[in-house]
PDB file of C-alpha atoms in Angstrom:
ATOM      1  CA  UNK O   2      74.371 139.016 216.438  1.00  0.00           C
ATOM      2  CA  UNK O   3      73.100 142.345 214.567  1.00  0.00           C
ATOM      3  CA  UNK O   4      75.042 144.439 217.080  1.00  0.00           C
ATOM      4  CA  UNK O   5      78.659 142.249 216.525  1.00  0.00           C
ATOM      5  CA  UNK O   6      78.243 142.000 212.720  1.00  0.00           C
ATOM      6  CA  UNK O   7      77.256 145.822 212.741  1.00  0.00           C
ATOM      7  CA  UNK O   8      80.214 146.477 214.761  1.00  0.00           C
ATOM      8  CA  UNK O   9      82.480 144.645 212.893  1.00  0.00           C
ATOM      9  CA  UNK O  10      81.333 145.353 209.386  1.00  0.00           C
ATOM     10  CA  UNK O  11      81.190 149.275 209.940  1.00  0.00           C
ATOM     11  CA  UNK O  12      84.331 149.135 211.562  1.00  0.00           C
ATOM     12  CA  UNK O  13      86.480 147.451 208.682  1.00  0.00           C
ATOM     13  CA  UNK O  14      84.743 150.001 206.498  1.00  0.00           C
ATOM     14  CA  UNK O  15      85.918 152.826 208.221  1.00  0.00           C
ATOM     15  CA  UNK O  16      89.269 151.439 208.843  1.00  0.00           C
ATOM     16  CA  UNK O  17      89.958 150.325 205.279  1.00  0.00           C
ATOM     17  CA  UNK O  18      88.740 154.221 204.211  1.00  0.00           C
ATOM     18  CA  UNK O  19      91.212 155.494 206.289  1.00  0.00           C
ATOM     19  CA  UNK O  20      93.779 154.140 204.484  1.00  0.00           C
ATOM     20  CA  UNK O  21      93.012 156.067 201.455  1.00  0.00           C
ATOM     21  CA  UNK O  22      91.419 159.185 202.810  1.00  0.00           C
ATOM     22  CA  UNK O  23      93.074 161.252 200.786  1.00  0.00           C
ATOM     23  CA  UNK O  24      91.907 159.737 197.411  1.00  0.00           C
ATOM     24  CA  UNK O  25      88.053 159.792 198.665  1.00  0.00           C
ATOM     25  CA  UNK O  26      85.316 161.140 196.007  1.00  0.00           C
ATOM     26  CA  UNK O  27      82.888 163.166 197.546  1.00  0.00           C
ATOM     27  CA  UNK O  28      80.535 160.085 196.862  1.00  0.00           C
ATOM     28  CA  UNK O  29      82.557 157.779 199.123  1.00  0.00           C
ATOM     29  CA  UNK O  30      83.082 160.301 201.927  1.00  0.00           C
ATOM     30  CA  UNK O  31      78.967 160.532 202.377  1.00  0.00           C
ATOM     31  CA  UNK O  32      79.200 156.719 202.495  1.00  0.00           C
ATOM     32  CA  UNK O  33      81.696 156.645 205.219  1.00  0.00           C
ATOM     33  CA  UNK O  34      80.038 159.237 207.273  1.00  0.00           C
ATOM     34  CA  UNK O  35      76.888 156.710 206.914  1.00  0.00           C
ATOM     35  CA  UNK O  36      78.758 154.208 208.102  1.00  0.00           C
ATOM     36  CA  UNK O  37      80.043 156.293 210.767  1.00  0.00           C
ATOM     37  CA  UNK O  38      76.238 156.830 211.966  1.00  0.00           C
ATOM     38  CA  UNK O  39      75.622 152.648 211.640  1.00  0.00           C
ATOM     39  CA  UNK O  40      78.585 152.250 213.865  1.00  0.00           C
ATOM     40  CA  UNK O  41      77.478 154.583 216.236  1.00  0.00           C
ATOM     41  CA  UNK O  42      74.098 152.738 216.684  1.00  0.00           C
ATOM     42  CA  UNK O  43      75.924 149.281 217.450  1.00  0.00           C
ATOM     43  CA  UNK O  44      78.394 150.747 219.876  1.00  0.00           C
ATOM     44  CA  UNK O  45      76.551 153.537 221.741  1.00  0.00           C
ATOM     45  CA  UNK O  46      72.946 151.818 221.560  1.00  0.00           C
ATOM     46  CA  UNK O  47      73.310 147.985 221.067  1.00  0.00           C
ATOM     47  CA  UNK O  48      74.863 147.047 224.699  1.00  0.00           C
ATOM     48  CA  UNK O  49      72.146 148.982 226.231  1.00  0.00           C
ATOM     49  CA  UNK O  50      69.749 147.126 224.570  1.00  0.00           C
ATOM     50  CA  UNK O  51      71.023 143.778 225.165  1.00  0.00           C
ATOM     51  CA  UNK O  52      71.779 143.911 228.449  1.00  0.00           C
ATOM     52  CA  UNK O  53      67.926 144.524 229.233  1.00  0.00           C
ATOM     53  CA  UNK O  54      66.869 142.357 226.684  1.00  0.00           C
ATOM     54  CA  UNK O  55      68.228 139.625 228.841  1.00  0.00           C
ATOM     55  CA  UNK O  56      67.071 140.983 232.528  1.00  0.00           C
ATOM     56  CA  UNK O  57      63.549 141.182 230.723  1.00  0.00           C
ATOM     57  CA  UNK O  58      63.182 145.113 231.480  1.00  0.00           C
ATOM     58  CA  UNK O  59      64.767 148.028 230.798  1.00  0.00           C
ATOM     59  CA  UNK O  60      67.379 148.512 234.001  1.00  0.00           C
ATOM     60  CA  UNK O  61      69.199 151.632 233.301  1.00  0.00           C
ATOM     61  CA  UNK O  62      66.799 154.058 234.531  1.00  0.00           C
ATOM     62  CA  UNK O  63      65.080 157.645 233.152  1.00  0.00           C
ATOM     63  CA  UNK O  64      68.132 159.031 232.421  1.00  0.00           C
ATOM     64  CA  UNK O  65      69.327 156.287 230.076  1.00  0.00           C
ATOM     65  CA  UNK O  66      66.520 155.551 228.662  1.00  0.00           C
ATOM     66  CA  UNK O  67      66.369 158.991 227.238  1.00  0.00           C
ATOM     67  CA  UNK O  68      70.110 158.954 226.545  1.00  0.00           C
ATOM     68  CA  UNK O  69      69.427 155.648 224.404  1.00  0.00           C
ATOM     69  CA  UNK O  70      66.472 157.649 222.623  1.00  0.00           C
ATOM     70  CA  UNK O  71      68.344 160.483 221.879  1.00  0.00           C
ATOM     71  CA  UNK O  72      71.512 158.095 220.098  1.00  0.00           C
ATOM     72  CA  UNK O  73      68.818 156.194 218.260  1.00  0.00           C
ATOM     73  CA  UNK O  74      67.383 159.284 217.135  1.00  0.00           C
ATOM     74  CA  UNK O  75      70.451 161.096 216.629  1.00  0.00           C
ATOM     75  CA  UNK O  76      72.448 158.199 214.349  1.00  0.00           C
ATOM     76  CA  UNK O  77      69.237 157.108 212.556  1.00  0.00           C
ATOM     77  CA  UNK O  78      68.309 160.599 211.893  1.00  0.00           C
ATOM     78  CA  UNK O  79      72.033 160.763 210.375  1.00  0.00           C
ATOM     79  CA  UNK O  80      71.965 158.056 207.740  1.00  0.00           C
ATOM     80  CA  UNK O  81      68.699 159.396 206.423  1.00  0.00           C
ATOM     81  CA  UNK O  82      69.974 162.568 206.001  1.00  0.00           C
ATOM     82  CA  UNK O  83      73.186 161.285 204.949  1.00  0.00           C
ATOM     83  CA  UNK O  84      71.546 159.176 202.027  1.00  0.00           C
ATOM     84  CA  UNK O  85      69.436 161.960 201.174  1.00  0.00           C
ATOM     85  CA  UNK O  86      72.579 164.112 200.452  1.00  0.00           C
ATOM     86  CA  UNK O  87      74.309 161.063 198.718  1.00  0.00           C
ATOM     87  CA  UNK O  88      71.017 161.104 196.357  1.00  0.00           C
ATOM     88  CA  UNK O  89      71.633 164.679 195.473  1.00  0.00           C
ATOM     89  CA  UNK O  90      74.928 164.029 194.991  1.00  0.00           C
ATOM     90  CA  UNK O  91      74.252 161.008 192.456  1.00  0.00           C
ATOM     91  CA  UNK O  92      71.511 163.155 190.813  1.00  0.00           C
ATOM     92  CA  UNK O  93      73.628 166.189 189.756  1.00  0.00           C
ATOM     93  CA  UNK O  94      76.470 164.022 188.643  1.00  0.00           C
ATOM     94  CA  UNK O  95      73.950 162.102 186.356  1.00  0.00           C
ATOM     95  CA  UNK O  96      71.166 164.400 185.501  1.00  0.00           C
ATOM     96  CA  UNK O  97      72.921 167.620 185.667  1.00  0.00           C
ATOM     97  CA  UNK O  98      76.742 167.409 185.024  1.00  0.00           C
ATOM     98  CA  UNK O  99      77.297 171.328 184.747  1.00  0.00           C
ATOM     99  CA  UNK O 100      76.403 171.415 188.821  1.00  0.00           C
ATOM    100  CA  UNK O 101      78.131 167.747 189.273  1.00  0.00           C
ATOM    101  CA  UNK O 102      81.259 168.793 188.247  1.00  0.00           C
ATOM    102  CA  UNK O 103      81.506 171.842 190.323  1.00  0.00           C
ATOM    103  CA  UNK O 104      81.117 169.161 193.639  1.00  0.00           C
ATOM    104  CA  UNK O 105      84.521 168.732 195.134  1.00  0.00           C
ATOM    105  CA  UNK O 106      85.636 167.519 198.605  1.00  0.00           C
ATOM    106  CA  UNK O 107      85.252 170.409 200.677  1.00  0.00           C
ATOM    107  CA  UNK O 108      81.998 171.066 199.688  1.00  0.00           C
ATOM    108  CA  UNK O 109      81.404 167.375 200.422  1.00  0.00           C
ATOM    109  CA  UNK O 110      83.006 168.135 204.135  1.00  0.00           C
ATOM    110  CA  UNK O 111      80.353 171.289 204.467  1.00  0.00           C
ATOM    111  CA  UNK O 112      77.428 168.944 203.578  1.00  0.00           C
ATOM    112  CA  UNK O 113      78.376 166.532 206.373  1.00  0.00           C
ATOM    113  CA  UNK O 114      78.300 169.565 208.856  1.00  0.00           C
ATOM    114  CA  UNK O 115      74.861 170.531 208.419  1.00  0.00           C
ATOM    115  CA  UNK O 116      73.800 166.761 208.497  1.00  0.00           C
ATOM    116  CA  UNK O 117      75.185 166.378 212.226  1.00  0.00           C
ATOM    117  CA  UNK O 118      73.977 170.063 212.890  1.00  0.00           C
ATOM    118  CA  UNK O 119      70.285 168.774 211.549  1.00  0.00           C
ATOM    119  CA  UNK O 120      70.645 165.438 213.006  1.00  0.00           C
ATOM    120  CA  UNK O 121      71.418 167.240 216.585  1.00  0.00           C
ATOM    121  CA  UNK O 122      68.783 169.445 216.293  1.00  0.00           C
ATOM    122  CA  UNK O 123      66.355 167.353 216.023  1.00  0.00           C
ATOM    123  CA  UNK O 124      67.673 164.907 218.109  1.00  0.00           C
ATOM    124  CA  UNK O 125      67.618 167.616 220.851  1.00  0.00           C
ATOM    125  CA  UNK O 126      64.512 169.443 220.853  1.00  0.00           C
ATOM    126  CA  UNK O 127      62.404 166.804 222.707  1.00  0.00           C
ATOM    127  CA  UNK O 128      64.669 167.869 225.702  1.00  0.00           C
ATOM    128  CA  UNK O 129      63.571 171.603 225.227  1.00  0.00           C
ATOM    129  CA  UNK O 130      60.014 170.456 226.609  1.00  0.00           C
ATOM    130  CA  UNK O 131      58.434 170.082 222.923  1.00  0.00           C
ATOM    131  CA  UNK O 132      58.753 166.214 222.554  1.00  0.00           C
ATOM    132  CA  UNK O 133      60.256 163.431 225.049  1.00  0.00           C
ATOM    133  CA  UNK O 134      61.685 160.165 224.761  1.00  0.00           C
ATOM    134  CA  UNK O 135      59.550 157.242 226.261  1.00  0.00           C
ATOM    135  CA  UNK O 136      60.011 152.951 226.789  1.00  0.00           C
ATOM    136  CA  UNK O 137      59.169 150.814 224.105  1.00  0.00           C
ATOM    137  CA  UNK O 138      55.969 148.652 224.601  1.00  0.00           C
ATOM    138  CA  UNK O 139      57.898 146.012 225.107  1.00  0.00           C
ATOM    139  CA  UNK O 140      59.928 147.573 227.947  1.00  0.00           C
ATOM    140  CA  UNK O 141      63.477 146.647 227.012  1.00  0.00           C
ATOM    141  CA  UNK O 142      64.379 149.937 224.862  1.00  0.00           C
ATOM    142  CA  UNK O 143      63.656 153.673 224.553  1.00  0.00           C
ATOM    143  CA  UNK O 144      62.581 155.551 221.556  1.00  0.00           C
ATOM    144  CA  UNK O 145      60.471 159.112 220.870  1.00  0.00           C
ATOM    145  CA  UNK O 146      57.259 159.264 222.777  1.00  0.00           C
ATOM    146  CA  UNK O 147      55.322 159.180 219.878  1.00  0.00           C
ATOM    147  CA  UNK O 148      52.231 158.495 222.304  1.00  0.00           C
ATOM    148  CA  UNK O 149      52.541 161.889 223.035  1.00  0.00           C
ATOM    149  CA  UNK O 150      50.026 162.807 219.880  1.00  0.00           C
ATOM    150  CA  UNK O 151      47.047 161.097 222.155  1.00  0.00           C
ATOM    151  CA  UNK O 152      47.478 163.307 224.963  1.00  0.00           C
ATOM    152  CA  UNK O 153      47.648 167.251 223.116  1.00  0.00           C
ATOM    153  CA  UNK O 154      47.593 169.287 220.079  1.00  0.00           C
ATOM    154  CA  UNK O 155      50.969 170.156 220.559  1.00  0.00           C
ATOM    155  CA  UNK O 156      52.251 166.852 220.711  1.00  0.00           C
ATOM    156  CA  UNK O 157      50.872 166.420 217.508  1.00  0.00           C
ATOM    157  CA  UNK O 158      52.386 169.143 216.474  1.00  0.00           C
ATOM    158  CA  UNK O 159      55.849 167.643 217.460  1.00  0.00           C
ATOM    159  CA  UNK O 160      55.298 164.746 216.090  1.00  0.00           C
ATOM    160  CA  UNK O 161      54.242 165.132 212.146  1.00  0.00           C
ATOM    161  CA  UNK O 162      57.043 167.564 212.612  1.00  0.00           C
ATOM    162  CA  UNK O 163      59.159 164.516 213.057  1.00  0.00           C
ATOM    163  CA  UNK O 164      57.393 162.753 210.584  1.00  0.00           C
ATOM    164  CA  UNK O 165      58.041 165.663 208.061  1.00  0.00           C
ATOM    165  CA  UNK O 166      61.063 166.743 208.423  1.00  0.00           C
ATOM    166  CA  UNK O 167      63.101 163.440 209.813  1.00  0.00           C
ATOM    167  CA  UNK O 168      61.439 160.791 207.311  1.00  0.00           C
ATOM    168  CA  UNK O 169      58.966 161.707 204.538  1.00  0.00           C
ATOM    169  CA  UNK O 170      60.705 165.044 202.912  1.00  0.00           C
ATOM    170  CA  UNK O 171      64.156 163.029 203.011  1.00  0.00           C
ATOM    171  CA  UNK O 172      62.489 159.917 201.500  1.00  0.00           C
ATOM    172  CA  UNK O 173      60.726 161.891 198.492  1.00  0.00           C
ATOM    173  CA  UNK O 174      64.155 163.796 197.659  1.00  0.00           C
ATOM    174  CA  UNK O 175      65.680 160.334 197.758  1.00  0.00           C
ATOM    175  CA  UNK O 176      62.806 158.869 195.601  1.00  0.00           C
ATOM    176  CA  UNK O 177      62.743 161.536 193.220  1.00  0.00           C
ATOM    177  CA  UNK O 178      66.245 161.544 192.829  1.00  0.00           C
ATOM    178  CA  UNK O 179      66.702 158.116 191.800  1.00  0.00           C
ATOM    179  CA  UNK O 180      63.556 157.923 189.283  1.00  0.00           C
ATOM    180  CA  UNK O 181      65.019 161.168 187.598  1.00  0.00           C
ATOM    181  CA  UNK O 182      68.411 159.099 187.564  1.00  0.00           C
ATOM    182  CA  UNK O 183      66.625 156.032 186.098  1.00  0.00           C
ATOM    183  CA  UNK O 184      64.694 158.391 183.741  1.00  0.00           C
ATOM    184  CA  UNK O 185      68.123 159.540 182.378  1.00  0.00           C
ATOM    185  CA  UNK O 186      70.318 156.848 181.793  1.00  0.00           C
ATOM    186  CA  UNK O 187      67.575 155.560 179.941  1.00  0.00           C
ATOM    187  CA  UNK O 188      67.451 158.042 177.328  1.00  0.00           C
ATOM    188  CA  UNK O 189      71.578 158.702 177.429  1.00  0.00           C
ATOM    189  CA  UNK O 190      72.519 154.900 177.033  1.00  0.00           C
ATOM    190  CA  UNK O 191      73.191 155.262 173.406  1.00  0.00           C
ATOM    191  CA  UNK O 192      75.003 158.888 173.708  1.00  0.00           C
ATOM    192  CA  UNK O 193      77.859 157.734 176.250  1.00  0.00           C
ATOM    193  CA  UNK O 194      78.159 154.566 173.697  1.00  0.00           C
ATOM    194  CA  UNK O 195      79.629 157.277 171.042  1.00  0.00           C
ATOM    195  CA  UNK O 196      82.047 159.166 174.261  1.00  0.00           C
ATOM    196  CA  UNK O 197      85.772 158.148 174.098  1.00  0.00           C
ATOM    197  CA  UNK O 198      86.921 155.538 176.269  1.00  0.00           C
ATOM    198  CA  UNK O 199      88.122 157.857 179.447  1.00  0.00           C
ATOM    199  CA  UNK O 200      84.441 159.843 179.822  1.00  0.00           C
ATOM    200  CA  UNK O 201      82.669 156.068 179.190  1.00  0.00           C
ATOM    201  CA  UNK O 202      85.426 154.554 182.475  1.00  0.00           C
ATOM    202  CA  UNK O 203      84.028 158.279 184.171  1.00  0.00           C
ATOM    203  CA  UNK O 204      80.398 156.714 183.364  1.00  0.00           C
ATOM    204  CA  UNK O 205      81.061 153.453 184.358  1.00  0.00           C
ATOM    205  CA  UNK O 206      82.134 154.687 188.013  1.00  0.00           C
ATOM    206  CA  UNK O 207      79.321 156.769 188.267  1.00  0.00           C
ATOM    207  CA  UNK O 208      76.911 154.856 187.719  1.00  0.00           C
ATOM    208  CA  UNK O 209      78.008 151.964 189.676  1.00  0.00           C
ATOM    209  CA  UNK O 210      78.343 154.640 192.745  1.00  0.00           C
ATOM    210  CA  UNK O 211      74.895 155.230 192.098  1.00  0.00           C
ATOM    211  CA  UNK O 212      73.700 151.251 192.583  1.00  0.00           C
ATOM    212  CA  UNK O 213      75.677 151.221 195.484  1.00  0.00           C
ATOM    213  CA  UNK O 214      73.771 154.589 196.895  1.00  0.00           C
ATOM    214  CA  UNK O 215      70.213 153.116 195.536  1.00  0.00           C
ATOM    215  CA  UNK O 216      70.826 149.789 197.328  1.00  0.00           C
ATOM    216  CA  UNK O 217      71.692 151.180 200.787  1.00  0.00           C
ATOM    217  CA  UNK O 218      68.760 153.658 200.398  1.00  0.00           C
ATOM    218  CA  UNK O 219      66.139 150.745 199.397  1.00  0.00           C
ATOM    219  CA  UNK O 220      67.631 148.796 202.299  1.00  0.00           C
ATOM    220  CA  UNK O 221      67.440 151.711 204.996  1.00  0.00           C
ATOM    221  CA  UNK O 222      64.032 152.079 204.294  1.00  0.00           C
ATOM    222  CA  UNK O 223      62.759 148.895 203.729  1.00  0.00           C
ATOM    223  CA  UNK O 224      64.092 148.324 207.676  1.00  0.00           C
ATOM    224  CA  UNK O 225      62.709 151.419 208.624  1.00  0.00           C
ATOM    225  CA  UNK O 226      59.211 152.027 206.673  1.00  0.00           C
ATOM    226  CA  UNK O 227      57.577 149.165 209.391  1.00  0.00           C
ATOM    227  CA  UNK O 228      58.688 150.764 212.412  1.00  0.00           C
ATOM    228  CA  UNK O 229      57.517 154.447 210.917  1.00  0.00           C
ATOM    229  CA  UNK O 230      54.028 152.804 210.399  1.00  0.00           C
ATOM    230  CA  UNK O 231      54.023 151.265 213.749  1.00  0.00           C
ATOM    231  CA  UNK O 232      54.824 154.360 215.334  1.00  0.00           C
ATOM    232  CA  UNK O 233      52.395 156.520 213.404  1.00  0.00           C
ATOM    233  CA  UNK O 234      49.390 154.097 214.077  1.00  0.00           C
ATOM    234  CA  UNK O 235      50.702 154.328 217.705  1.00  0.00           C
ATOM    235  CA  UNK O 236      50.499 158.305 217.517  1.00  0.00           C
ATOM    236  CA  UNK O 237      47.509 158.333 215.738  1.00  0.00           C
ATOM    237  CA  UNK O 238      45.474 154.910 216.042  1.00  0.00           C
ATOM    238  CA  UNK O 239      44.398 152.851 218.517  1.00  0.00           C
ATOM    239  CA  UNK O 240      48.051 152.064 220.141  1.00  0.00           C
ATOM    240  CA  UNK O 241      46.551 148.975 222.205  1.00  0.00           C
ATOM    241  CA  UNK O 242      45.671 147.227 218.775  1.00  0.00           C
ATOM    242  CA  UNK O 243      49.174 146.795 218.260  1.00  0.00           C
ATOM    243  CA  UNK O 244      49.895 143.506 220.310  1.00  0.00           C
ATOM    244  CA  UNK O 245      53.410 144.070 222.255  1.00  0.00           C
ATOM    245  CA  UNK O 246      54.774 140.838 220.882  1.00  0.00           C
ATOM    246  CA  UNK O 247      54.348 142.309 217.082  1.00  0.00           C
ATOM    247  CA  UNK O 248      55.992 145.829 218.248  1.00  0.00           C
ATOM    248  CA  UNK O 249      59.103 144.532 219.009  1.00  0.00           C
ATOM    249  CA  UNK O 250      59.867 143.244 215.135  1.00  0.00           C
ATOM    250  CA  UNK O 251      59.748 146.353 213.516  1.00  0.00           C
ATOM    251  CA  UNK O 252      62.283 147.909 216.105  1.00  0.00           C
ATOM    252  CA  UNK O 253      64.628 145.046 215.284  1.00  0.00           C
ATOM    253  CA  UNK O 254      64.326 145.161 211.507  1.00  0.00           C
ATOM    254  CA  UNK O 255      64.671 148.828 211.709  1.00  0.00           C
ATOM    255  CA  UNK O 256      68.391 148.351 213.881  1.00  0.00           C
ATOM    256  CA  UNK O 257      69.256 145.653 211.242  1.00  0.00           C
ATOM    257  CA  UNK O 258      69.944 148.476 208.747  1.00  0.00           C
ATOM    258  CA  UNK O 259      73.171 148.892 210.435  1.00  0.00           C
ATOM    259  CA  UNK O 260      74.264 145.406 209.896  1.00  0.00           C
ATOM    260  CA  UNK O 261      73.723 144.459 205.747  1.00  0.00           C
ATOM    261  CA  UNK O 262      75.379 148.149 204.874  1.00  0.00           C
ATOM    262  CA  UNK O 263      78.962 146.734 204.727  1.00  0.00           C
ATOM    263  CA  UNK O 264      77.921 143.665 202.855  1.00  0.00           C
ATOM    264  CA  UNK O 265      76.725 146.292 200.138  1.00  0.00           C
ATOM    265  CA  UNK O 266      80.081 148.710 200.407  1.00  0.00           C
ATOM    266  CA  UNK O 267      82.548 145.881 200.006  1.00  0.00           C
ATOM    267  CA  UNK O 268      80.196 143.557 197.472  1.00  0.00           C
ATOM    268  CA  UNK O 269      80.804 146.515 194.612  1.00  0.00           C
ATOM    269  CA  UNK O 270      84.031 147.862 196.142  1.00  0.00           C
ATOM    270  CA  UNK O 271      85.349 144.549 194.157  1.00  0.00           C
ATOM    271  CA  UNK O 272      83.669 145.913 191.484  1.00  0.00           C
ATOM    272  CA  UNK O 273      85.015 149.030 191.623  1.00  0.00           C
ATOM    273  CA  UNK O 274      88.893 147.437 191.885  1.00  0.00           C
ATOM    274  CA  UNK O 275      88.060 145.987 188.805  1.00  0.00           C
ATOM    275  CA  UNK O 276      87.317 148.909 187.211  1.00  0.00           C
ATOM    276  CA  UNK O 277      90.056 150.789 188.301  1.00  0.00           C
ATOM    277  CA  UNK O 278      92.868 148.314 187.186  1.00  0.00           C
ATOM    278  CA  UNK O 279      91.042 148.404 183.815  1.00  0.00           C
ATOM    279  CA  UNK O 280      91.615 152.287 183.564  1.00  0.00           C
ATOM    280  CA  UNK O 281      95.381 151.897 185.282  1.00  0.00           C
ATOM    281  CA  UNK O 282      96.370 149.594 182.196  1.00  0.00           C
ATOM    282  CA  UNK O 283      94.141 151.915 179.692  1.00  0.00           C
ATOM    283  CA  UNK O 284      96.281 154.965 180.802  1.00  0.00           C
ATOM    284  CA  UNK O 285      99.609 152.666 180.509  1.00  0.00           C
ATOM    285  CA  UNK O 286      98.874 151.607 177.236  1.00  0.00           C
ATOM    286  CA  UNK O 287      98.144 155.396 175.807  1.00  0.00           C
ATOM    287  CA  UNK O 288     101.091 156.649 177.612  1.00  0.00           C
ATOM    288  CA  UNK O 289     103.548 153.874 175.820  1.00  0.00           C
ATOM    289  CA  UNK O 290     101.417 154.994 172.472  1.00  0.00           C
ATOM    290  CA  UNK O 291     102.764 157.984 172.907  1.00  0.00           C
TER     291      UNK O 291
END
């Protein structure tokens, strides 16, 4: 069910951006490009998984279970990254409108390169002999062998590396992004009150770009945050306290994100239509003032 309604969800979004590609804000195009990742999880990750979720055991051998490790990585790694640029974004356009004015398009299309170079990288360097990917507990999917930080200092090494640069510095950018956010609007409420009605319609879409970006970032790491813990009391802890029934939840809650994005996109992209006709009619009405 997660993998059809990801599939399906992701896919309208991307094919209903399409249509207007050419009238994207920088904003949006980070948002497609996430839903690009969460589409790539269903499609290239999802059979996989349920096919050996049925036969009770993983049944496409070493070299796809490290395939489906590296896709899992690679798209996962993706969206974080992805959100954490789409925080940045929100944050300068808020807190800092000298620097969010200067972001246009292109530089929006040179942000998503270095996310899939960054994503790839790190997707990659377990096969350079550093890291490897590894079965679940469970037995039924693949992820990064994050028992490797029993066995040697350098698989420590490799994986708070992961743990630092894949999840916790991306996750305090995005945290401190949105507090500052919060922090302002709260103390320029009654100064956009006094703008003209053009800059307060500017506001308006803004900000409601902004919920939209805090709500898919609460949601990725709500499903997510379990499955980190899980894996860093595996590295770490005792990983035979962790009973293999329990394991498996946080792996599906964490593959869930993928599914409730969409829901989120076209909830305030009805919103946002609103908003638009409102300044469509605005600009008719000056124009005939005129």
């Amino acid at each position: 069910i997660t993998g059809i309604l990801s599939t399906l969800g992701n896919g309208y979004v991307i094919f209903m951006s399409s249509k207007r590609k050419k009238k994207l804000r920088p904003a949006e195009i980070m948002t497609v490009n996430l839903a690009v990742c969460d589409l790539g999880i269903s499609v290239v990750g999802k059979p996989f998984s349920i096919i050996s979720f049925f036969s009770h055991r993983w049944v496409f051998g070493w070299i796809g279970c490290r395939w489906y490790g590296w896709a899992g990585f690679f798209f996962g790694c993706g969206s974080l990254i992805t959100m954490t640029a789409v925080s940045l974004d929100r944050y300068l356009k808020i807190c800092h409108l000298s620097y969010g004015t200067w972001l246009k398009r292109h530089h929006a299309f040179i942000c998503l390169a270095i996310i899939w170079a960054y994503a790839t990288f790190w997707a990659t360097v377990p096969f350079a002999g550093v890291g490897s990917y590894a079965p679940e507990p469970f037995g039924t999917s693949c992820t990064l062998d994050w028992w490797l930080a029993q066995a040697s200092v350098a698989g420590q090494a490799f994986v708070l590396s992961i743990l630092f640069f894949c999840l916790l510095f991306p996750t305090a950018v995005i945290v401190f992004s949105y507090v500052k956010i919060i922090l302002k609007v709260k103390s320029s409420t009654k100064e956009v009150a006094h703008y003209d009605t053009r800059i307060q319609n500017s506001h308006i879409l803004e900000m409601k770009l902004t919920k939209v970006a805090m709500l898919i970032c609460a949601g990725f790491l709500i499903a997510w945050i379990p499955y980190a813990v899980v894996s860093v009391w595996s590295a770490f802890g005792r990983p035979d306290s962790v009973p293999i029934q329990f394991s498996v939840v946080p792996t599906l809650l964490a593959k869930s994100a993928a599914m409730y994005n969409p829901i989120i996109y076209q909830v305030i992209d009805c919103k946002f239509a609103c908003c638009r006709s409102g300044g469509l009619k605005a600009k008719s009405s000056s124009k005939k003032s005129r």
